[in-house]
Coordinates of C-alpha atoms in Angstrom, one line a residue:
X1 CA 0.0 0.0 0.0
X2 CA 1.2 3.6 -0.6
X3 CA 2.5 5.7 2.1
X4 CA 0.5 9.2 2.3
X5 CA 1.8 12.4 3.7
X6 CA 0.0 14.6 5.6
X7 CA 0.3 17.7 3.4
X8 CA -3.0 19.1 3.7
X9 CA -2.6 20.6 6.7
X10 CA 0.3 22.0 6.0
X11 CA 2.4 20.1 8.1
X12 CA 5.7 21.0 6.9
X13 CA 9.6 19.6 8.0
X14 CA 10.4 22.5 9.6
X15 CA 11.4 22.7 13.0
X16 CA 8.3 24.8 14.3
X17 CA 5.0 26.0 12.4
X18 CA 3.2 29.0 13.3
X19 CA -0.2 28.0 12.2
X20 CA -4.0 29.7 13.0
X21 CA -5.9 28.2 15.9
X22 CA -8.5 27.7 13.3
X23 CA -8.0 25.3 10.5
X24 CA -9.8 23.3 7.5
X25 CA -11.3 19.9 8.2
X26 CA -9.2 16.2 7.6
X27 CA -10.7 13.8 6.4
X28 CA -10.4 10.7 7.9
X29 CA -7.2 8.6 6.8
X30 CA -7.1 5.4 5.6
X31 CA -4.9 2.7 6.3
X32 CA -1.2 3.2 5.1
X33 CA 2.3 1.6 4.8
X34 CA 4.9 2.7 7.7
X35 CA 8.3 4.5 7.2
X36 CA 11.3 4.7 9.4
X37 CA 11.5 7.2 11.8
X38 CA 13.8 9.5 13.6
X39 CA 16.1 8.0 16.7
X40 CA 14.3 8.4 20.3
X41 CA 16.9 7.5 22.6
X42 CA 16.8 8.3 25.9
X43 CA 19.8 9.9 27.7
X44 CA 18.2 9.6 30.8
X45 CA 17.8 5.6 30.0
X46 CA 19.7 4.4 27.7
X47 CA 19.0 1.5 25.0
X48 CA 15.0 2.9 25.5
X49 CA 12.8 3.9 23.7
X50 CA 12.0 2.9 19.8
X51 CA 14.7 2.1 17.1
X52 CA 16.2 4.3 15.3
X53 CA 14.8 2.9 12.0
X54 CA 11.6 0.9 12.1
X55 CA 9.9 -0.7 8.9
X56 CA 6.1 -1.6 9.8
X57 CA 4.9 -4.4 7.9
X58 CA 2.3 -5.0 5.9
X59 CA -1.0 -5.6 8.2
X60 CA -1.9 -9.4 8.4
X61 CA -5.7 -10.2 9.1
X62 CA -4.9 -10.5 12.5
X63 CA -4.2 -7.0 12.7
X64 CA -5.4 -5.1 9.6
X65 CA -4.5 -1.8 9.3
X66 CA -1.9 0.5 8.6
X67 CA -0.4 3.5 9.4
X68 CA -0.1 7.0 8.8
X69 CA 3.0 8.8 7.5
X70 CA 3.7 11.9 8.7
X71 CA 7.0 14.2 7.9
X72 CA 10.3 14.5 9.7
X73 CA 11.0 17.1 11.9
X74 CA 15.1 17.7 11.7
X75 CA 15.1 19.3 15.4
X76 CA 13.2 20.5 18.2
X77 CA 11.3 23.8 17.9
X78 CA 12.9 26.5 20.6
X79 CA 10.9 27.4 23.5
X80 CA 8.3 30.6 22.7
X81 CA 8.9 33.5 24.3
X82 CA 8.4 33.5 27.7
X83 CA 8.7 29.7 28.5
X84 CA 10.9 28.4 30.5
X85 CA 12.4 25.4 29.3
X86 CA 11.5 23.1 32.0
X87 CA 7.7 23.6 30.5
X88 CA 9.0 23.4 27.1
X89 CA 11.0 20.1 27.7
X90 CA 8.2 17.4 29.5
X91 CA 9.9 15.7 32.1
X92 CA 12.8 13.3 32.2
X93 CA 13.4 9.4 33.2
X94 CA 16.6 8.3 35.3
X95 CA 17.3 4.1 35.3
X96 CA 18.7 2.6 37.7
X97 CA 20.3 -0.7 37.6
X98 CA 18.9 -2.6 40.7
X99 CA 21.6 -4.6 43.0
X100 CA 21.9 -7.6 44.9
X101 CA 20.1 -7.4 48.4
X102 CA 21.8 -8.3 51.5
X103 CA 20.4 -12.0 52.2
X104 CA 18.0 -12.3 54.7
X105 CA 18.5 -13.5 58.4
X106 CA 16.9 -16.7 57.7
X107 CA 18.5 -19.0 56.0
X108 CA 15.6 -21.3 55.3
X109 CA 14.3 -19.4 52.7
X110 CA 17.8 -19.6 50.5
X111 CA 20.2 -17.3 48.8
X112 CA 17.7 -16.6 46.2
X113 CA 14.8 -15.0 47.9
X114 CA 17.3 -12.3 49.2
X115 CA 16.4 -10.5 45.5
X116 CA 17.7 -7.3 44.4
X117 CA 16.9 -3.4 45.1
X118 CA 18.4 -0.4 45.8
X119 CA 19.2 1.1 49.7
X120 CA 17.5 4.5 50.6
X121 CA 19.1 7.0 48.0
X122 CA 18.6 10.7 47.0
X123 CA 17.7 11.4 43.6
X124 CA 16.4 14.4 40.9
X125 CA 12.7 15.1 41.6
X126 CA 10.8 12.2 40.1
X127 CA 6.5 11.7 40.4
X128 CA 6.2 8.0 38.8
X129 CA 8.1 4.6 39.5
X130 CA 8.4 1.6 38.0
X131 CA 10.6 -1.5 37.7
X132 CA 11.8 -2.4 33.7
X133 CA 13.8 -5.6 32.5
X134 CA 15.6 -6.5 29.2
X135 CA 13.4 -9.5 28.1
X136 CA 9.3 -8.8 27.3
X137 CA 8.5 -11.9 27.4
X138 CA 10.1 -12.8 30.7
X139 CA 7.7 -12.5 33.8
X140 CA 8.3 -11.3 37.0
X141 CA 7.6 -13.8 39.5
X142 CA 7.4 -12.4 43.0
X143 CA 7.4 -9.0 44.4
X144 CA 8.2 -5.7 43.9
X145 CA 7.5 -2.4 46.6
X146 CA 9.0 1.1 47.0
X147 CA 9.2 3.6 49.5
X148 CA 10.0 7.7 48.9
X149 CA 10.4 10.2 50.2
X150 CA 8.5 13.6 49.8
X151 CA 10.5 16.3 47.8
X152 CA 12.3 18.6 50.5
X153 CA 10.8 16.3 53.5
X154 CA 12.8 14.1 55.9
X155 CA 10.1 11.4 56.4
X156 CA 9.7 8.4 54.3
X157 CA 6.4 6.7 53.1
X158 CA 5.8 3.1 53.9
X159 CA 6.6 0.2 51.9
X160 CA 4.0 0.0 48.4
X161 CA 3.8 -2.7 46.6
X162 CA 3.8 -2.5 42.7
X163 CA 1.8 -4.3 40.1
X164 CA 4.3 -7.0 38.9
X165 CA 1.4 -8.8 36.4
X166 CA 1.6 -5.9 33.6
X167 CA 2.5 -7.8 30.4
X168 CA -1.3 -8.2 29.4
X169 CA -0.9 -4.4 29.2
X170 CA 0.7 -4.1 25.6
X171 CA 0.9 -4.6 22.0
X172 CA -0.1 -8.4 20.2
X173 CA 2.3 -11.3 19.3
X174 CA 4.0 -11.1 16.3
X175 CA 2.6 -6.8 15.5
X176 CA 5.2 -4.4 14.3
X177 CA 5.4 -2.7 17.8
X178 CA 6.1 -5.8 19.4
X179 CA 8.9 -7.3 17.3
X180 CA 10.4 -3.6 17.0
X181 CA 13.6 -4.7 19.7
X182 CA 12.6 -1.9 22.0
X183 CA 10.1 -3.3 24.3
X184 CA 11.1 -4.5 27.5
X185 CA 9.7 -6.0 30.5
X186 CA 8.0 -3.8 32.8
X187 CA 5.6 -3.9 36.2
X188 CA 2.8 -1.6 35.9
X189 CA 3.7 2.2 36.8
X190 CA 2.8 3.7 40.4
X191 CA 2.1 7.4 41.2
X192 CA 4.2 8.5 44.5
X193 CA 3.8 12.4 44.0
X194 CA 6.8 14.6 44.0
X195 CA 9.6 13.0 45.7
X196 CA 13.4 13.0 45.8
X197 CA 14.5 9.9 47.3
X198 CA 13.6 6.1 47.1
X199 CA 14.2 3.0 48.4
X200 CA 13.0 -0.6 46.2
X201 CA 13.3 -4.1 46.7
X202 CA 12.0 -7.1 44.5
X203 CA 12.1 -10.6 46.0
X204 CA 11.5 -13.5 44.1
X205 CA 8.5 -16.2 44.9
X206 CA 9.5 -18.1 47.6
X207 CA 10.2 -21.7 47.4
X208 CA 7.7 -24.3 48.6
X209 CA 7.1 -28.2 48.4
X210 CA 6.3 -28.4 45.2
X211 CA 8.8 -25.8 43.5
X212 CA 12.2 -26.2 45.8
X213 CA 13.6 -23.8 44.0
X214 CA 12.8 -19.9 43.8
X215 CA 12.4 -18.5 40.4
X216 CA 14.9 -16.8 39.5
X217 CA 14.1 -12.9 38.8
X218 CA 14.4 -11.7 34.9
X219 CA 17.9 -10.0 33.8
X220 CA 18.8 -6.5 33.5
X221 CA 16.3 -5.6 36.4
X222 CA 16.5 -1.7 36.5
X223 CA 14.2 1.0 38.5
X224 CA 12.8 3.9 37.0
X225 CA 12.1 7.0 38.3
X226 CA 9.7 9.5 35.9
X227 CA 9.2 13.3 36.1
X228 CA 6.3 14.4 34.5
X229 CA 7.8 17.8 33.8
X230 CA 5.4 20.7 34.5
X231 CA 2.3 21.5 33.3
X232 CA 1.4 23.4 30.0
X233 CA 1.4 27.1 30.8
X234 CA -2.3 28.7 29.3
X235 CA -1.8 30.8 26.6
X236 CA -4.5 33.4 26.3
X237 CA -5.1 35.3 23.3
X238 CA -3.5 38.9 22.9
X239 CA -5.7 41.9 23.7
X240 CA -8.1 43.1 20.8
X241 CA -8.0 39.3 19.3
X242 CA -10.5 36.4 19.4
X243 CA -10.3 32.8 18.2
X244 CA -12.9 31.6 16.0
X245 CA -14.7 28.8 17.0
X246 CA -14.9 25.3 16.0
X247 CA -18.1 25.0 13.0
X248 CA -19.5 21.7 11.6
X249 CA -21.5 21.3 8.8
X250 CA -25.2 22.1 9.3
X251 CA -24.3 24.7 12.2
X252 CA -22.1 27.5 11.1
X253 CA -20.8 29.9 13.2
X254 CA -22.4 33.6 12.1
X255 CA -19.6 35.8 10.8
X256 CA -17.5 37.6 13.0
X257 CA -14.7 40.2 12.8
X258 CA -12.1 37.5 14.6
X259 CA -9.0 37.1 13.9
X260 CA -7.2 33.3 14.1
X261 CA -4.1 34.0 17.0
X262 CA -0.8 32.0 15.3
X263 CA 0.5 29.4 18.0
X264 CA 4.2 27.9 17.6
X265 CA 3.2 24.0 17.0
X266 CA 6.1 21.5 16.1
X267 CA 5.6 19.5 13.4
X268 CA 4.8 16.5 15.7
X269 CA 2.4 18.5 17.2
X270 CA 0.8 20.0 14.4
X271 CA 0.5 16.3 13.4
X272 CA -1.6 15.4 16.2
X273 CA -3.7 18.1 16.6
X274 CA -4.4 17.8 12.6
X275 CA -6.2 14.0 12.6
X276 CA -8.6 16.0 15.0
X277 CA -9.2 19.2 12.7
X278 CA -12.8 17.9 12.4
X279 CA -13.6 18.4 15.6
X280 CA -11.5 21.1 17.0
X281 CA -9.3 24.3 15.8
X282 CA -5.6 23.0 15.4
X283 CA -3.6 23.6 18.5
X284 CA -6.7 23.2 20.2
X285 CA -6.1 21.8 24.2
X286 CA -9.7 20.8 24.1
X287 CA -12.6 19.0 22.1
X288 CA -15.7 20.8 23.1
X289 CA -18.5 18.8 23.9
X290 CA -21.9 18.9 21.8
X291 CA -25.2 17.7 21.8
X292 CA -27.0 15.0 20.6
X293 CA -27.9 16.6 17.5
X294 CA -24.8 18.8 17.2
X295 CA -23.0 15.2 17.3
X296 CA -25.3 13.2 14.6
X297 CA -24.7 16.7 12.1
X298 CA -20.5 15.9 12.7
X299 CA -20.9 12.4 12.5
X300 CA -22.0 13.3 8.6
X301 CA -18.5 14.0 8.3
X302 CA -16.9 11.7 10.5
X303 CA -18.4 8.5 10.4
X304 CA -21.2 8.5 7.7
X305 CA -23.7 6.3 8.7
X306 CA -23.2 6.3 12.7
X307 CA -26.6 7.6 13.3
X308 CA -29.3 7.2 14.7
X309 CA -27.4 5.6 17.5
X310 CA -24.6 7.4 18.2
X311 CA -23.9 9.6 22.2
X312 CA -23.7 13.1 22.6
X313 CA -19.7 13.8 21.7
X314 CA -18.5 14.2 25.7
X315 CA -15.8 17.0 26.1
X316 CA -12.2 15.3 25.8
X317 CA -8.7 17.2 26.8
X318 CA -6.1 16.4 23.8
X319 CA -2.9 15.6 24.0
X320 CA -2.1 19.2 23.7
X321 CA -4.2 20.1 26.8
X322 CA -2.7 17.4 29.1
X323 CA 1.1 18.8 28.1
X324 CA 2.1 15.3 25.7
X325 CA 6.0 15.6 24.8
X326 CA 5.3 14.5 20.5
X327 CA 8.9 13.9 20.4
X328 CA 8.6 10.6 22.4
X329 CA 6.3 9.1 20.3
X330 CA 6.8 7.4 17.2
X331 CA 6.0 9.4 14.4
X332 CA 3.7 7.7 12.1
X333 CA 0.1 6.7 13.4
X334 CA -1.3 2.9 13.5
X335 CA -4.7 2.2 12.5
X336 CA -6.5 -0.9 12.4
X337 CA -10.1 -1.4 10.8
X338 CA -12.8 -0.8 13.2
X339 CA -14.0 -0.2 16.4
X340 CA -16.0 -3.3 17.2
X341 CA -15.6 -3.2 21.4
X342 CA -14.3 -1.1 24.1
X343 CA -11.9 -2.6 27.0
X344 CA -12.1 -1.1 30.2
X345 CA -8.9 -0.6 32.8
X346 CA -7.7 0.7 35.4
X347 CA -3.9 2.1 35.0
X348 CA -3.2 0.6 38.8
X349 CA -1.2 3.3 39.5
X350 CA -2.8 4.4 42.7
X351 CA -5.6 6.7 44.0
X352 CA -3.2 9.1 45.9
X353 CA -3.3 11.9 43.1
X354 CA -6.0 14.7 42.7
X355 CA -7.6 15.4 39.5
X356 CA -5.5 18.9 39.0
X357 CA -3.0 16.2 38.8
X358 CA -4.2 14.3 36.3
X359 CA -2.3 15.4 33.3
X360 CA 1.1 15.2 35.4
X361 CA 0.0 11.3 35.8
X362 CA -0.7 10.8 32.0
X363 CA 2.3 12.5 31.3
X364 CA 4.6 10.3 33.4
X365 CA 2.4 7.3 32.3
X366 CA 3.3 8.3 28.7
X367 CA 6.8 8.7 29.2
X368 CA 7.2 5.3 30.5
X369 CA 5.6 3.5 28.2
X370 CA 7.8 5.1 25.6
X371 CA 10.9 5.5 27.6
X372 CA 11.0 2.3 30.0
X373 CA 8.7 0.0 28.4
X374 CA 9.9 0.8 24.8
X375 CA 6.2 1.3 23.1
X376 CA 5.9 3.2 20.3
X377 CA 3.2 6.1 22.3
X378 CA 1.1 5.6 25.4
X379 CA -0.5 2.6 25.7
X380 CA -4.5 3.3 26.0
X381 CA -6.8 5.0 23.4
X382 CA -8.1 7.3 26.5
X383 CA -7.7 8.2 30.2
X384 CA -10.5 8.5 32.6
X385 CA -9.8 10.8 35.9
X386 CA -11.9 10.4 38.8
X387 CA -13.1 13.5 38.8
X388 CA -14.8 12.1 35.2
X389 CA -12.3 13.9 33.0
X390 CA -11.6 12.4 29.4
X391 CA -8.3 12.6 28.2
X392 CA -7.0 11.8 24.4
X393 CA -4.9 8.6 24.7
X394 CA -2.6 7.1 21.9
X395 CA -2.2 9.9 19.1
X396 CA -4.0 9.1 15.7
X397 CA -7.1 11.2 16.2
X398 CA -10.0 10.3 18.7
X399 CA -13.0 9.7 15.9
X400 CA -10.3 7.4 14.4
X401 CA -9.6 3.4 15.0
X402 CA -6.0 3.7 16.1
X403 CA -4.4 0.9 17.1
X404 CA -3.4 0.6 20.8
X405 CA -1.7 -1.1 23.2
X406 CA -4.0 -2.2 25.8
X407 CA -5.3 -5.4 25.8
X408 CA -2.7 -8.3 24.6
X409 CA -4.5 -10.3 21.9
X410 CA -7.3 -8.0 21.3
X411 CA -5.7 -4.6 20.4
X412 CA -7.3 -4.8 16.4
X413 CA -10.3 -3.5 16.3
X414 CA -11.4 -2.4 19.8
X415 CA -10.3 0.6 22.0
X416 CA -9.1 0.9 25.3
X417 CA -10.0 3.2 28.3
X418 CA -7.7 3.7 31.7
X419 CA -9.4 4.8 34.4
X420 CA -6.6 6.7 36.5
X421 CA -6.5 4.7 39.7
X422 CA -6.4 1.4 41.0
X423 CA -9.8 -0.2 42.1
X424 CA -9.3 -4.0 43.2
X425 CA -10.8 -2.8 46.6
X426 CA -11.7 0.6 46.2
X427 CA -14.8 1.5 44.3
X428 CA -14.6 4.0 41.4
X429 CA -15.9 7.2 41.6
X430 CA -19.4 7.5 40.2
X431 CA -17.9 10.3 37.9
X432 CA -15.4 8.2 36.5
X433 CA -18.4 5.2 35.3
X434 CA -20.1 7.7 34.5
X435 CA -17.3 9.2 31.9
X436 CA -16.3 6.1 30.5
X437 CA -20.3 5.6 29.7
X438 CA -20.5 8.9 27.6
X439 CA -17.0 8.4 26.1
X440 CA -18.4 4.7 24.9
X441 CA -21.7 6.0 23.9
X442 CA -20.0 8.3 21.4
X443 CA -17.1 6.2 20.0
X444 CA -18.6 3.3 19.8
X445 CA -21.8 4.8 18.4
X446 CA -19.2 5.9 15.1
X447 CA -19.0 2.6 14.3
X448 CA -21.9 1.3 14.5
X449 CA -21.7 -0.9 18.2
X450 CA -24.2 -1.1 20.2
X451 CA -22.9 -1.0 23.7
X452 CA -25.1 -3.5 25.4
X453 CA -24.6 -5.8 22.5
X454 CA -22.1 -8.8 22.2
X455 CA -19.2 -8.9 19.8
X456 CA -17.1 -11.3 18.3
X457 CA -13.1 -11.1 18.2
X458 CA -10.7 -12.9 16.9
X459 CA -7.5 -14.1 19.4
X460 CA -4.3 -12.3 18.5
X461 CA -2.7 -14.7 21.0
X462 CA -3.2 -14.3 24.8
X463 CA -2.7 -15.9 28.1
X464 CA -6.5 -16.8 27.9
X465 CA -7.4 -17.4 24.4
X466 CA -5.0 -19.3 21.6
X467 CA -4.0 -17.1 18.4
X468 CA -7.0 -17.4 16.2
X469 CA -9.6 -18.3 18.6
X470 CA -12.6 -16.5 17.9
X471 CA -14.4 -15.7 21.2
X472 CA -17.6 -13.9 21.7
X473 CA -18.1 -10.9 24.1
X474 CA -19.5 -8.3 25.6
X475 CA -19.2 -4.6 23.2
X476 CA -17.9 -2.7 26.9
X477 CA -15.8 -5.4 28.0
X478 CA -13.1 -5.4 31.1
X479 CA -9.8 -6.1 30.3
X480 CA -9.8 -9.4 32.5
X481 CA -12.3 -10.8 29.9
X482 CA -9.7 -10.7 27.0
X483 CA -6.6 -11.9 29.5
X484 CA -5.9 -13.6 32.5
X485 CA -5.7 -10.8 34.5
X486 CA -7.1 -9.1 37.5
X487 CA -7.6 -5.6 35.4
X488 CA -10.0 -3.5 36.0
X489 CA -10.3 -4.3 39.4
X490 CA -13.1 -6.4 40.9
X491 CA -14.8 -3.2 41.8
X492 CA -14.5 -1.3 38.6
X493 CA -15.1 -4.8 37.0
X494 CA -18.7 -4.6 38.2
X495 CA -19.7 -1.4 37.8
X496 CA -19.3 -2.1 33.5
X497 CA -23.2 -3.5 33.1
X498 CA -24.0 0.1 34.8
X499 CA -22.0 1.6 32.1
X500 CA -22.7 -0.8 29.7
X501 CA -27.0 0.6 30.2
X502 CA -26.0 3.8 30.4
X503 CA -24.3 3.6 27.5
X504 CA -26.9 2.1 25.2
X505 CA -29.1 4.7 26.7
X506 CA -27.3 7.7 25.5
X507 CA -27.3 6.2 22.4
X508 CA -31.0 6.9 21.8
X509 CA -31.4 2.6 22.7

């Protein structure tokens, strides 16, 4: 298939664009052929991130699509006036290798168990941690907890453990992303808040009867520690200017003396904000929402044929809005066919963050799955705060099928939503259900899924269902129904027929 370049836009490869806040719809892209990209090498960790070169190729049935070729961007566009260049450069990783552990006083439980980790230590300011290894397809068998310690405070937190079962979290057997050489293995990430020292251990399973030996832990075991960088500074418009509106077909704005304000976008960021020009100005940080009728009138130019059922659009932050580095990512965007099903998560990152945090947690959830776990952009197709915030996942364009990294085995042709938080014994906020039942009653509703319907999905290969295996489910599905995995959380987990009715409801059903 050809490769197509987003030139319609005017997405240029120059180092920086100063383009309107207002710009002419995209049309939806089909599925293309890859190209390499630029190096994104960590200095902060280094052998992460993706290759230097990386050929996608050609979609096989079990994951049919393509991707999206968009130019390259020589260098990095130089902070606007004004910026500081911590808000101009999003956050940074350090990696630490992990060491061996003293062994423990009893010597019944062997050598082995003693593990590795690193003694209490002061390091840069860091919001996010995580443990990485060198082979994906090794598994961490045992356990893995930190403790920090608050930045400028002398007091250290007590011991939290980290989710060690995280591999269910990524991108199918045998996909492009998968076989690039950059993915690693990782635990799930955990949110400690701003901190400047640490302390980790990992311990393996411990022997017993049956298994007299403890298995041993994966190679290269490293710890990493993630600043988020700080937040996106607002830019208001100058005095005596206004920015025009988003329009749609069938509901025009009435003419107005306004004047479109030029923002400084990189190319990687004019890129993303372009595959949403239907909905929003470029450099928008939001997609305003819009009612039920305002939504079937875009969905003309969207998703022909999505109506009658199809949700009211809900509002949704964009990658812009929540302060996403584009120079992590890989360059090109991955489609696959359809949007057939949605999978429901929770990141497991914790409940000790506050919704003004939010986009400091997706940021440092981004960076590792780029930086530490080698993925080609951030894992999910949305976020989900619990304050009921949406938040513009994986880059592609959210009216689009782009293909995630979400749920191993199912990634074609679904979508996947991370509710910020971790909810095996916590319940999720109402708000957040309530979210991830407009967000479904609109997406879904583009292609034509009925949310309280069932679906059937072929098995990319999983620890649940053979490569191949057609299995039938439900349209809003948790991740633990695709893997053998304890994601959502048992109490997020039930809450999904609530948001599978409510769903269907705002659907017109």
């Amino acid at each position: 298939m050809r490769a197509l370049l987003v030139t319609s836009v005017g997405v240029t490869c120059a180092a920086a664009l100063t383009l309107p806040l207002a710009a002419p719809a995209l049309s939806a892209p089909a599925a293309h052929s890859a190209s390499a990209r630029p190096p994104s090498l960590s200095p902060e960790s280094p052998g992460s991130g993706p290759p230097s070169a990386r050929t996608e190729a050609a979609p096989d049935e079990a994951n049919e699509g393509g991707t999206l070729e968009v130019p390259e961007v020589p260098e990095a566009a130089p902070p606007r006036t004004g910026e500081t260049r911590a808000a101009a450069v999003a956050g940074s990783t350090q990696s630490l290798p992990l060491e061996p552990l003293a062994a423990p006083s009893d010597r019944a439980v062997g050598p082995a168990a003693s593990g590795q980790g690193l003694d209490r230590r002061t390091a840069r300011p860091f919001s996010l941690v995580g443990v990485v290894w060198d082979d994906a397809e090794a598994e961490l068998h045992g356990t893995v907890q930190v403790r920090t310690r608050a930045t400028g405070g002398t007091s250290w937190s007590d011991w939290q453990d980290v989710e060690t079962h995280n591999a269910e979290h990524a991108a199918d057997l045998g996909s492009a992303e998968r076989a690039s050489g950059a993915v690693r293995g990782a635990t799930a990430p955990l949110w400690v808040g701003d901190s400047d020292g640490v302390e980790v251990r990992v311990r393996p399973e411990a022997a017993d009867p049956q298994h007299p030996a403890a298995v041993p832990l994966p190679e290269g075991l490293r710890l990493e520690l993630v600043d988020p960088g700080a937040d996106p500074a607002p830019e208001p418009a100058p005095a005596g200017r206004t920015v025009t509106p988003a329009a749609f077909a069938g509901n025009p704005v009435p003419p107005a003396t306004t004047t479109a304000v030029p923002e400084v976008l990189t190319a990687e960021s004019a890129a993303t904000s372009a595959v949403n020009a239907d909905l929003a100005p470029l450099g928008a940080t939001v997609i305003p929402a819009l009612t039920k009728a305002e939504t079937e009138e875009e969905a003309a130019i969207v998703a022909a044929g999505a109506k009658p059922y199809i949700g009211p659009r809900p509002k949704i932050v964009t990658r812009k809005g929540w302060g996403a580095d584009e120079k992590l990512r890989e360059r090109n965007f991955a489609y696959t066919k359809s949007v057939k099903a949605a999978f429901v998560h929770h990141s497991a990152t914790g409940n000790n963050y506050t919704c003004k945090q939010a986009p400091s947690v997706l940021r440092s959830i981004y960076r590792y799955h780029v930086k530490s776990s080698g993925w080609r952009d951030f894992g999910y197709n949305f976020a989900v705060d619990k304050c009921g915030n949406i938040y513009e996942g994986r880059a592609g364009g959210v009216a689009k099928a782009v293909l995630g990294a979400h749920t191993l085995g199912f990634n074609t042709n679904t979508m996947g939503v991370a509710v910020l938080g971790t909810y095996s014994s916590t319940n999720p906020p109402a708000a957040a259900v309530t979210a991830v039942s407009k967000l479904t009653a609109w997406k879904l509703g583009l292609f034509g899924a009925n949310p309280k319907g069932k679906v059937t999905l072929v098995s990319g290969g999983s620890g649940k269902y053979s490569k191949g295996k057609k299995v039938k489910m439900n349209v809003i599905s948790g991740h633990r129904d695709g893997f053998a995995t304890e994601c959502p959380g048992a109490r997020l987990y039930k809450k999904l027929g609530t948001a599978r009715t409510s769903s269907a409801k705002l659907q017109g059903r």
